[in-house]
């Protein structure tokens, strides 16, 4: 029971020991530590930035979709003969050096431009409404009321006929009129030979006047004016022909602008990618001898692999230049193997302490308490997973190899933020002794800046879909410092990593 | 205020209650930390970390399952050990040369002459492995089996290391007593 006296005395002594701690000061310090003035906002900024970029991308996408819908309503269903499309397709293919999108889409874009021109014309004419009304008045037959008020009381109906197919005659014109009226409010991009029929109210057929319209301008003017004063006019309907996608109206090819089609300034693409590869890192440190464990790591670790999954937005410019903005997830895996020698000593009461030899040749063994030392070799194996999110921006250049393949070169920067070190895992050492959690290493919210280089080989899966295989390398520009840098000033370690990966990506172009 | 009421107040975020709890136990936690680390500043930081963890974990405390003192003691000890592990991946056990046998009688008789501060510094002077085992066995009241589990060493190792730590501590105390006695004798002379 000799041990007990020391244990008891020490416990008694320390139970009532006053360490001389200044409690008020200690509380103030604790309070300050519990409520730091401002938390680091690095991660907050990162997510905020990512959110803003994401919203911009979605907004851009939706805007493009809206434009497309409008243009489809006005244009896509118009009567462009297949032969014209084919002709334009050939022209596009001759000029298209970025391979996507296909000529048909560009023909649509060309028509879209035409629509814009028509709109501009219509707006210009709207601004000159008085002038145009006078023009209408001038064409009114003698005897009719020339005042605007009189016009508002009349029923103004327009009949469009295709010159070669629908001559304006009596009942035929009325029938056509009914058909077109049902589609009022829409705009045609093609020109028609049309007549305006002015009828006095109550006498639909007797005082019929036919005003020939030679150009689209007057036709549109009438439409605008009718819409403008719709509230005043009991029935002013200027039915402009809308040709739905399902409705084929044969127009002369000459009515479509035969100018060489122009490419859009840019195209948008959204894609996803997965990458898998190898990595390597260089540890940097300034630890003292107490951190021998860490110093050995560089020789003990075996880099395993790295995997990435990304989503990105890409913009294609006509010059073949591409800009890409993406974000994604990355996991880097390591394996560690190392050995540690543990020297364990134990007091043995019946150990041999000495052997005496006597002159007569006999020996006497003296037993007593001895310290027996054993050496144990510990073998550790454990794995590390570093998980992070990345935000990257790249620019690249596309070059055509042949009709089916493009070659792309990209370069850029990537900012990665390591998630909490909970992503780090480990296995126990082989002799069963627990190993400390590697979360203690303190990789938390650490930002890394990487330089990127990528070589793409691109092919098409469809008219708007690209598939690319890439060789992808990146290298860290800064050290990844652990939180030891914060906890123990003057002691830190970090690492720089290099990656080489193969990547598959698929992009949908809009 | 009774401790359970104080804890309830702390749970609802009463700052005054938290302060009172801190003032009640700060000294005890600080002493605990000082026993494990050599630097007073480091012990001070550790004490603050302990209280941060205590306040954050108060919700988990169930007074029906045990005393607050025991619960607090366990949390603080775990945190201190975790901190020590953070700095070193394994416990470094050192084996000095043969030590002389201390004079137990002398130390026991003169123990009251030894100040607590000297006891503290003597413990702190022990190497980390000895210090941890001594603390865990004497002050935390753990068995050698439990110490072996915590530190990742064999039970027999814990036992032998404790014996050596104790011997080393006694030698330190004895040396101090001898020096003091010599000084006293010189004074008398």
XYZ file of C-alpha atoms in Angstrom:
699
model
C 0.000 0.000 0.000
C 3.012 2.236 -0.285
C 1.671 3.712 -3.484
C -1.486 4.932 -1.858
C 0.094 7.505 0.367
C 1.489 9.458 -2.577
C -1.707 9.202 -4.536
C -3.819 10.343 -1.602
C -1.503 13.131 -0.599
C -1.259 14.472 -4.122
C -5.020 14.377 -4.547
C -5.565 16.118 -1.236
C -3.068 18.761 -2.072
C -4.340 19.563 -5.535
C -7.997 19.458 -4.580
C -7.579 22.633 -2.588
C -4.875 24.228 -4.644
C -5.418 27.828 -5.570
C -3.624 28.458 -8.797
C -3.878 32.219 -8.396
C -5.940 32.588 -11.506
C -7.402 36.028 -12.126
C -10.997 34.960 -12.645
C -12.285 38.261 -14.008
C -9.523 38.511 -16.531
C -9.941 34.860 -17.452
C -13.675 35.344 -17.981
C -13.034 38.364 -20.203
C -10.566 36.368 -22.253
C -12.972 33.481 -22.517
C -15.789 35.764 -23.535
C -13.641 37.275 -26.252
C -12.682 33.837 -27.474
C -16.252 32.621 -27.522
C -17.469 35.656 -29.424
C -14.773 36.566 -31.893
C -15.310 39.939 -33.548
C -15.779 38.589 -37.036
C -15.689 35.164 -38.455
C -13.653 34.556 -41.546
C -15.876 35.002 -44.478
C -13.786 33.233 -47.030
C -16.221 30.414 -47.475
C -19.178 32.760 -47.337
C -17.738 34.781 -50.198
C -17.072 31.640 -52.116
C -20.648 30.430 -51.892
C -21.989 33.879 -52.517
C -19.842 34.171 -55.621
C -20.875 30.752 -56.785
C -24.512 31.636 -56.270
C -24.229 34.855 -58.231
C -22.465 33.140 -61.097
C -25.064 30.383 -61.068
C -27.918 32.863 -61.172
C -26.281 34.724 -64.030
C -25.929 31.534 -65.984
C -29.531 30.564 -65.390
C -30.659 34.068 -66.327
C -28.631 33.986 -69.500
C -30.068 30.640 -70.368
C -33.637 31.766 -69.793
C -33.123 34.935 -71.813
C -31.865 32.927 -74.720
C -34.797 30.593 -74.429
C -37.236 33.511 -74.468
C -35.681 34.978 -77.568
C -35.847 31.654 -79.240
C -39.528 31.228 -78.453
C -40.407 34.681 -79.791
C -38.488 34.158 -82.938
C -40.090 30.801 -83.438
C -43.547 32.299 -83.175
C -42.742 34.914 -85.728
C -40.387 33.223 -88.003
C -39.669 29.594 -87.585
C -42.996 28.556 -88.970
C -42.771 30.767 -92.006
C -42.634 29.453 -95.441
C -39.039 28.746 -96.075
C -38.818 26.090 -98.606
C -36.685 23.104 -97.920
C -34.582 23.899 -100.897
C -33.724 27.241 -99.436
C -32.701 25.652 -96.172
C -30.533 23.196 -97.971
C -28.939 25.955 -99.918
C -28.239 27.892 -96.778
C -26.997 24.851 -95.012
C -24.333 24.468 -97.621
C -23.344 28.060 -97.199
C -23.127 27.662 -93.463
C -21.063 24.580 -93.676
C -18.623 26.379 -95.859
C -18.258 29.164 -93.348
C -18.690 27.353 -90.126
C -15.376 26.698 -88.436
C -16.649 25.941 -84.998
C -18.707 23.010 -86.109
C -21.739 23.792 -83.988
C -24.563 24.546 -84.178
C -25.692 23.338 -87.552
C -26.741 25.362 -90.548
C -30.410 24.909 -89.983
C -30.221 26.781 -86.733
C -28.310 29.539 -88.396
C -30.893 29.849 -91.116
C -33.385 30.386 -88.385
C -31.163 33.006 -86.915
C -30.957 34.724 -90.232
C -34.720 34.834 -90.410
C -34.710 36.163 -86.913
C -32.650 39.094 -88.129
C -35.164 39.707 -90.821
C -37.888 39.768 -88.239
C -35.981 42.399 -86.325
C -35.781 44.539 -89.429
C -39.509 44.256 -89.971
C -40.140 45.265 -86.418
C -37.953 48.287 -86.839
C -39.816 49.253 -89.938
C -43.120 48.893 -88.194
C -42.008 51.053 -85.299
C -40.773 53.745 -87.636
C -44.062 53.774 -89.401
C -45.991 53.934 -86.184
C -44.209 57.137 -85.340
C -45.431 58.611 -88.583
C -49.050 57.614 -88.157
C -50.571 60.920 -89.191
C -48.655 60.938 -92.391
C -49.785 57.440 -93.178
C -53.395 58.194 -92.321
C -53.273 61.036 -94.751
C -51.952 58.661 -97.329
C -54.897 56.373 -96.719
C -57.246 59.274 -96.986
C -55.725 60.270 -100.247
C -56.487 56.889 -101.644
C -60.062 57.000 -100.495
C -62.528 57.361 -103.381
C -64.182 60.676 -103.895
C -67.395 61.007 -101.986
C -66.354 59.179 -98.946
C -65.941 61.060 -95.729
C -62.343 62.111 -95.550
C -62.317 62.906 -91.882
C -60.676 60.567 -89.458
C -63.887 60.312 -87.446
C -65.670 59.010 -90.502
C -62.992 56.440 -90.967
C -63.489 55.273 -87.418
C -67.129 54.599 -88.139
C -66.429 52.488 -91.123
C -65.507 48.914 -91.148
C -62.095 48.424 -92.480
C -61.211 45.001 -93.582
C -58.179 43.768 -95.319
C -57.938 40.897 -97.584
C -54.632 39.359 -98.440
C -54.312 37.281 -101.447
C -51.431 35.634 -103.047
C -51.391 37.042 -106.443
C -50.996 33.835 -108.343
C -53.423 31.795 -106.298
C -56.105 33.981 -104.804
C -57.495 36.757 -106.914
C -59.690 39.088 -104.934
C -63.167 38.485 -106.103
C -66.449 38.740 -104.280
C -67.193 35.867 -101.995
C -63.753 34.371 -102.323
C -62.249 37.423 -100.783
C -64.658 37.299 -97.874
C -63.878 33.699 -97.228
C -60.202 34.371 -97.217
C -60.855 37.296 -95.004
C -62.555 35.124 -92.415
C -59.674 32.772 -92.433
C -57.101 35.452 -91.969
C -59.129 37.280 -89.372
C -58.823 34.347 -87.094
C -55.118 34.879 -87.088
C -55.118 38.597 -86.587
C -52.371 40.281 -84.747
C -49.533 38.384 -86.193
C -46.928 39.561 -88.549
C -45.594 38.166 -91.718
C -42.071 38.613 -92.827
C -42.884 38.050 -96.456
C -44.525 40.380 -98.854
C -47.943 39.782 -100.298
C -49.942 41.379 -102.991
C -52.891 42.628 -101.053
C -56.015 44.694 -101.369
C -57.817 46.733 -98.783
C -61.561 46.698 -99.003
C -63.365 49.617 -97.511
C -67.027 49.099 -96.845
C -69.628 51.487 -95.610
C -71.469 50.234 -92.568
C -74.842 48.793 -93.383
C -74.076 48.449 -97.037
C -71.516 45.767 -97.130
C -71.362 45.107 -100.829
C -72.598 48.152 -102.667
C -69.976 50.746 -101.957
C -67.032 48.557 -102.002
C -63.770 50.177 -102.743
C -60.640 48.318 -103.357
C -57.412 49.958 -102.373
C -54.427 48.168 -103.765
C -51.519 47.834 -101.453
C -48.276 47.514 -103.245
C -45.971 47.186 -100.371
C -45.760 45.764 -96.962
C -45.267 49.167 -95.428
C -48.815 50.276 -95.957
C -50.145 46.937 -94.892
C -48.241 47.128 -91.675
C -49.262 50.677 -91.164
C -52.862 49.727 -91.359
C -52.290 46.974 -88.904
C -50.611 49.291 -86.469
C -53.224 51.919 -86.754
C -55.974 49.416 -86.334
C -54.385 48.142 -83.169
C -53.677 51.623 -81.943
C -57.267 52.762 -82.241
C -58.853 49.469 -81.538
C -60.919 50.911 -78.746
C -62.491 53.435 -81.055
C -63.069 51.308 -84.061
C -65.909 48.851 -83.813
C -64.227 46.428 -86.121
C -60.825 47.165 -87.394
C -59.095 43.983 -87.903
C -55.968 43.820 -89.894
C -55.381 40.157 -90.010
C -51.798 39.555 -90.805
C -51.007 36.069 -91.869
C -49.401 33.909 -89.280
C -48.048 30.751 -90.605
C -47.756 28.173 -87.891
C -45.130 25.502 -87.956
C -47.712 23.094 -89.214
C -48.931 25.451 -91.926
C -46.971 25.349 -95.094
C -47.342 28.387 -97.236
C -45.333 28.319 -100.333
C -43.478 31.498 -100.880
C -41.107 32.263 -103.548
C -37.569 31.656 -102.551
C -36.802 35.124 -103.712
C -38.810 36.523 -100.824
C -36.211 35.222 -98.366
C -33.199 37.407 -98.002
C -30.679 35.814 -100.233
C -27.772 37.502 -98.594
C -25.048 35.277 -97.289
C -26.113 34.120 -93.866
C -24.266 35.515 -90.929
C -23.075 33.566 -87.941
C -24.255 34.515 -84.503
C -21.667 36.324 -82.429
C -21.566 33.522 -79.924
C -23.235 30.343 -78.740
C -23.805 29.033 -75.264
C -23.130 25.589 -74.012
C -23.798 23.788 -70.770
C -21.948 20.657 -69.898
C -20.831 18.186 -67.319
C -17.570 16.349 -66.975
C -15.899 13.643 -64.965
C -12.179 13.262 -64.580
C -9.977 10.625 -63.070
C -6.257 10.604 -62.660
C -3.155 10.616 -60.558
C -1.530 13.213 -58.366
C 1.621 14.037 -56.521
C 2.439 16.457 -53.760
C 5.346 18.139 -52.096
C 5.136 18.804 -48.400
C 6.625 21.957 -47.046
C 7.143 22.475 -43.366
C 9.140 24.191 -40.709
C 8.417 21.865 -37.856
C 10.848 21.287 -35.083
C 11.950 17.865 -33.934
C 8.749 17.314 -32.005
C 6.937 16.840 -35.248
C 9.047 14.028 -36.499
C 5.934 12.133 -37.361
C 4.887 14.730 -39.863
C 8.319 15.087 -41.349
C 8.342 11.452 -42.249
C 5.072 11.595 -44.028
C 6.412 12.576 -47.358
C 8.358 9.374 -47.570
C 5.541 7.301 -46.175
C 2.662 8.397 -48.296
C 1.544 6.865 -51.527
C -0.683 9.063 -53.652
C -3.546 6.982 -54.943
C -5.901 8.760 -57.268
C -8.034 11.809 -57.776
C -11.558 12.089 -59.100
C -13.484 15.141 -60.193
C -17.018 15.918 -61.288
C -17.808 19.314 -62.744
C -20.614 21.283 -64.307
C -19.748 24.184 -66.550
C -21.002 26.879 -68.837
C -19.123 27.516 -72.053
C -19.407 30.319 -74.545
C -18.309 29.778 -78.115
C -17.231 32.778 -80.103
C -17.057 32.892 -83.874
C -13.335 33.241 -83.845
C -13.038 29.801 -82.290
C -12.255 31.236 -78.886
C -14.112 29.655 -76.005
C -14.630 30.805 -72.432
C -15.636 28.406 -69.730
C -16.862 28.832 -66.180
C -17.428 25.808 -64.013
C -17.682 24.432 -60.547
C -17.394 20.960 -59.171
C -16.292 18.485 -56.583
C -12.901 16.862 -56.189
C -11.609 14.069 -54.020
C -7.940 13.271 -53.646
C -6.934 9.980 -52.079
C -3.754 9.033 -50.284
C -2.517 5.918 -48.628
C 0.044 5.893 -45.861
C 2.248 3.055 -44.753
C 4.785 3.493 -42.046
C 6.402 1.778 -39.140
C 7.122 3.000 -35.673
C 9.315 1.394 -33.097
C 7.867 1.343 -29.613
C 10.208 0.546 -26.742
C 8.330 -0.833 -23.795
C 9.929 -1.617 -20.466
C 8.493 -3.617 -17.628
C 9.646 -4.327 -14.130
C 9.905 -8.048 -13.424
C 10.236 -9.078 -9.800
C 11.787 -12.490 -10.340
C 14.314 -11.499 -12.908
C 17.951 -12.522 -12.853
C 19.921 -9.627 -11.513
C 23.373 -11.237 -11.274
C 25.287 -14.497 -11.444
C 28.166 -14.972 -9.027
C 30.980 -17.370 -9.883
C 32.966 -18.883 -7.057
C 36.579 -20.180 -7.147
C 35.367 -23.717 -6.817
C 33.573 -23.288 -10.102
C 30.076 -23.081 -8.717
C 27.696 -20.286 -9.723
C 24.934 -18.562 -7.839
C 22.066 -16.824 -9.544
C 20.733 -13.746 -7.801
C 17.076 -12.964 -8.458
C 15.480 -9.601 -7.969
C 13.489 -6.872 -9.649
C 14.794 -6.117 -13.076
C 13.650 -3.929 -15.895
C 12.883 -5.904 -18.982
C 12.723 -3.952 -22.193
C 10.875 -5.120 -25.240
C 10.805 -3.514 -28.632
C 7.602 -3.511 -30.623
C 7.388 -2.642 -34.292
C 4.120 -0.986 -35.166
C 2.884 -0.952 -38.715
C 0.368 1.667 -39.654
C -1.787 1.765 -42.734
C -4.368 4.425 -43.234
C -6.081 6.379 -45.939
C -6.797 10.023 -46.401
C -9.547 11.573 -48.465
C -9.323 15.247 -49.176
C -12.600 16.594 -50.452
C -13.041 20.012 -51.907
C -15.200 22.176 -54.102
C -13.713 24.097 -57.002
C -14.642 27.129 -59.006
C -12.794 27.531 -62.268
C -12.536 29.812 -65.216
C -10.840 28.880 -68.470
C -10.328 30.226 -71.944
C -9.547 28.132 -74.945
C -9.203 27.938 -78.670
C -10.870 25.474 -80.947
C -9.288 24.179 -84.134
C -10.858 21.904 -86.683
C -9.069 18.658 -87.401
C -11.585 17.290 -89.900
C -15.329 17.215 -90.500
C -15.944 15.229 -87.356
C -13.199 16.237 -84.936
C -12.141 19.446 -83.318
C -9.109 20.075 -81.197
C -9.221 22.454 -78.260
C -6.625 23.982 -75.986
C -7.702 25.481 -72.685
C -5.912 27.257 -69.909
C -7.191 28.916 -66.784
C -7.325 29.217 -63.023
C -9.195 27.333 -60.375
C -9.966 28.239 -56.794
C -10.617 25.293 -54.524
C -11.901 25.263 -50.983
C -11.349 22.207 -48.885
C -14.364 21.164 -46.987
C -14.003 20.337 -43.341
C -11.483 17.678 -42.582
C -14.287 15.277 -41.860
C -13.535 14.015 -45.275
C -10.357 12.561 -43.889
C -10.615 8.936 -42.886
C -8.194 6.458 -41.464
C -7.881 2.905 -40.382
C -6.469 1.681 -37.125
C -2.926 0.493 -36.955
C -2.324 -3.196 -37.407
C -1.528 -3.969 -33.815
C -4.896 -2.679 -32.778
C -3.802 0.480 -31.072
C -5.962 3.433 -32.005
C -4.535 6.114 -34.184
C -5.499 9.713 -33.694
C -8.029 11.173 -36.047
C -6.423 12.889 -38.968
C -9.031 15.559 -38.625
C -6.573 16.908 -36.122
C -4.407 17.952 -39.003
C -6.832 20.775 -39.398
C -7.443 21.116 -43.093
C -10.412 23.376 -42.796
C -11.739 25.757 -45.373
C -8.356 26.077 -46.905
C -8.274 27.804 -50.252
C -6.001 26.718 -53.036
C -5.271 28.369 -56.326
C -4.533 26.078 -59.243
C -3.237 26.714 -62.722
C -4.983 24.582 -65.317
C -4.131 23.291 -68.763
C -6.375 21.072 -70.871
C -6.231 19.534 -74.304
C -9.553 18.460 -75.811
C -10.497 16.250 -78.697
C -14.108 16.993 -79.559
C -16.650 15.199 -81.662
C -20.360 15.564 -82.187
C -23.003 13.288 -80.835
C -25.788 15.255 -82.480
C -26.506 18.621 -84.045
C -26.114 20.392 -80.716
C -24.224 17.954 -78.568
C -20.495 17.644 -78.187
C -18.495 14.885 -76.596
C -14.912 15.571 -75.598
C -12.028 13.612 -74.220
C -9.385 15.665 -72.519
C -5.990 15.395 -70.957
C -6.169 17.666 -67.990
C -3.347 18.888 -65.778
C -3.333 21.273 -62.895
C -0.809 22.531 -60.443
C -1.225 24.388 -57.180
C 0.166 27.879 -57.088
C -0.043 28.302 -53.333
C 0.661 26.121 -50.337
C -2.242 24.513 -48.618
C -1.581 25.548 -45.036
C -3.135 23.741 -42.139
C -4.711 25.435 -39.213
C -1.552 24.792 -37.264
C -0.532 28.031 -38.830
C -3.204 29.689 -36.760
C -2.947 27.652 -33.595
C 0.792 27.536 -33.246
C 2.376 30.555 -34.681
C 5.666 29.832 -36.307
C 4.789 26.223 -36.891
C 3.111 25.294 -40.087
C 3.139 22.921 -42.895
C 1.470 22.871 -46.190
C 1.603 21.085 -49.451
C 1.576 21.738 -53.135
C -0.046 19.258 -55.422
C 0.062 18.445 -59.084
C -2.612 16.503 -60.918
C -2.837 14.723 -64.235
C -6.243 13.451 -65.298
C -8.226 12.101 -68.177
C -11.600 13.739 -68.582
C -14.815 13.032 -70.438
C -17.232 15.870 -70.948
C -20.496 16.355 -72.742
C -21.809 19.751 -73.788
C -25.190 20.849 -75.039
C -25.001 23.938 -77.227
C -27.813 26.483 -77.466
C -27.155 28.812 -6.350
C -27.370 25.071 -6.516
C -25.302 23.547 -9.259
C -28.222 21.967 -11.101
C -30.131 25.239 -11.189
C -27.005 26.971 -12.335
C -26.614 24.497 -15.158
C -30.233 24.925 -16.187
C -29.697 28.669 -16.358
C -26.590 28.147 -18.443
C -28.529 25.946 -20.819
C -30.954 28.760 -21.556
C -28.069 31.105 -22.246
C -28.012 33.099 -19.038
C -24.695 34.931 -19.227
C -24.585 35.622 -15.508
C -25.038 31.934 -14.770
C -22.297 31.040 -17.193
C -19.992 33.459 -15.498
C -20.779 32.037 -12.102
C -20.201 28.511 -13.335
C -16.900 29.590 -14.779
C -15.811 31.267 -11.569
C -16.712 28.195 -9.600
C -14.749 25.756 -11.668
C -12.096 27.770 -13.487
C -9.460 27.155 -10.844
C -10.057 23.418 -10.849
C -9.901 23.188 -14.634
C -6.829 25.360 -14.766
C -5.025 23.142 -12.286
C -6.011 20.108 -14.287
C -4.586 21.636 -17.451
C -1.393 22.712 -15.748
C -0.739 19.186 -14.606
C -0.637 18.019 -18.220
C 1.375 20.748 -19.906
C 4.507 22.537 -18.961
C 3.760 26.026 -20.155
C 1.376 28.062 -18.049
C 0.174 29.971 -21.098
C -0.652 26.776 -22.872
C -2.573 25.592 -19.843
C -4.480 28.864 -19.813
C -5.498 28.415 -23.439
C -6.469 24.854 -22.764
C -8.618 25.917 -19.864
C -10.497 28.303 -22.106
C -10.981 25.594 -24.711
C -12.301 23.344 -21.987
C -14.909 25.874 -20.942
C -15.944 26.541 -24.509
C -16.496 22.858 -24.940
C -18.267 22.631 -21.605
C -20.682 25.409 -22.460
C -21.309 23.910 -25.875
C -21.920 20.482 -24.391
C -24.050 21.493 -21.449
C -27.186 20.377 -23.265
C -25.892 16.836 -23.128
C -25.347 16.888 -19.406
C -27.855 14.834 -17.495
C -27.675 15.346 -13.752
C -29.406 12.008 -13.185
C -26.528 10.130 -14.742
C -23.777 11.543 -12.599
C -22.328 14.549 -10.908
C -21.408 17.623 -12.824
C -17.912 17.500 -11.368
C -17.258 14.062 -12.779
C -18.745 14.941 -16.153
C -16.755 18.136 -16.384
C -13.603 16.361 -15.322
C -14.041 13.795 -18.058
C -14.678 16.340 -20.768
C -11.691 18.427 -19.784
C -9.387 15.442 -19.554
C -10.452 14.227 -22.970
C -9.891 17.609 -24.489
C -6.457 17.927 -22.952
C -5.469 14.486 -24.176
C -6.833 15.276 -27.600
C -4.765 18.399 -27.676
C -1.647 16.522 -26.715
C -2.327 13.958 -29.410
C -2.717 16.721 -31.905
C 0.831 17.783 -31.295
C 2.226 14.300 -31.237
C 0.912 11.312 -33.044
C 2.133 8.848 -30.471
C 3.094 8.920 -26.864
C 6.819 9.102 -26.581
C 7.997 6.972 -23.730
C 11.444 7.713 -22.473
C 13.705 5.454 -20.503
C 16.309 7.263 -18.481
C 19.244 5.491 -16.983
C 18.941 3.610 -13.753
C 17.466 5.777 -11.059
C 18.412 5.563 -7.406
C 15.751 4.272 -5.056
C 14.055 7.226 -3.328
C 13.778 7.409 0.415
C 10.081 6.943 0.885
C 10.245 7.573 4.605
C 11.959 10.915 4.190
C 9.504 12.099 1.563
C 6.460 10.952 3.437
C 7.583 12.598 6.642
C 8.495 15.818 4.956
C 5.684 15.937 2.445
C 3.954 18.826 4.161
C 7.087 20.900 3.726
C 6.739 20.646 -0.016
C 4.657 23.390 -1.525
C 1.924 22.564 -3.974
C 3.590 24.775 -6.537
C 6.721 22.675 -6.228
C 4.669 19.531 -6.608
C 3.141 20.988 -9.711
C 6.450 21.944 -11.251
C 7.880 18.519 -10.378
C 5.040 16.850 -12.207
C 5.431 19.194 -15.134
C 9.118 18.378 -15.373
C 8.337 14.753 -16.065
C 8.491 13.706 -19.652
C 5.186 13.729 -21.430
C 4.609 9.996 -21.292
C 5.265 9.781 -17.579
C 3.266 12.896 -16.910
C 0.221 11.615 -18.719
C 0.254 8.224 -17.080
C 0.806 9.700 -13.646
C -2.011 12.157 -14.115
C -4.407 9.606 -15.475
C -3.692 7.136 -12.718
C -3.429 9.422 -9.711
C -5.729 12.312 -10.469
C -8.190 10.877 -12.935
C -8.368 7.613 -11.065
C -8.162 5.423 -14.147
C -6.977 1.861 -14.093
C -3.984 0.731 -16.084
C -6.295 -1.072 -18.468
C -8.126 2.155 -19.175
C -4.899 4.102 -19.531
C -3.612 1.504 -21.952
C -6.739 1.903 -24.048
C -6.535 5.658 -24.077
C -2.863 5.940 -24.850
C -2.641 2.954 -27.139
C -0.150 1.064 -25.002
C -0.219 -2.255 -23.256
C -1.533 -2.480 -19.720
C 1.799 -3.768 -18.481
C 3.505 -0.822 -20.107
C 1.202 1.565 -18.336
C 1.908 -0.151 -15.064
C 5.695 -0.109 -15.469
C 5.698 3.452 -16.772
C 3.652 4.553 -13.813
C 6.093 2.903 -11.439
C 8.970 4.675 -13.075
C 7.138 7.994 -13.179
C 6.416 7.740 -9.501
C 10.004 6.893 -8.724
C 11.204 9.811 -10.780
C 8.814 12.173 -9.048
C 9.914 10.981 -5.652
C 13.529 11.476 -6.596
C 12.793 15.008 -7.649
C 10.987 15.732 -4.421
C 13.726 14.088 -2.388
C 16.376 16.115 -4.138
C 14.505 19.240 -3.290
C 14.133 18.203 0.322
C 17.830 17.389 0.601
C 18.792 20.722 -0.880
C 16.452 22.529 1.456
C 17.724 20.632 4.474
C 21.306 21.336 3.512
C 20.476 24.983 3.160
C 18.770 24.956 6.535
C 21.760 23.227 8.120
C 24.080 25.818 6.639
C 21.882 28.535 7.986
C 22.025 26.949 11.392
C 25.753 26.647 11.128
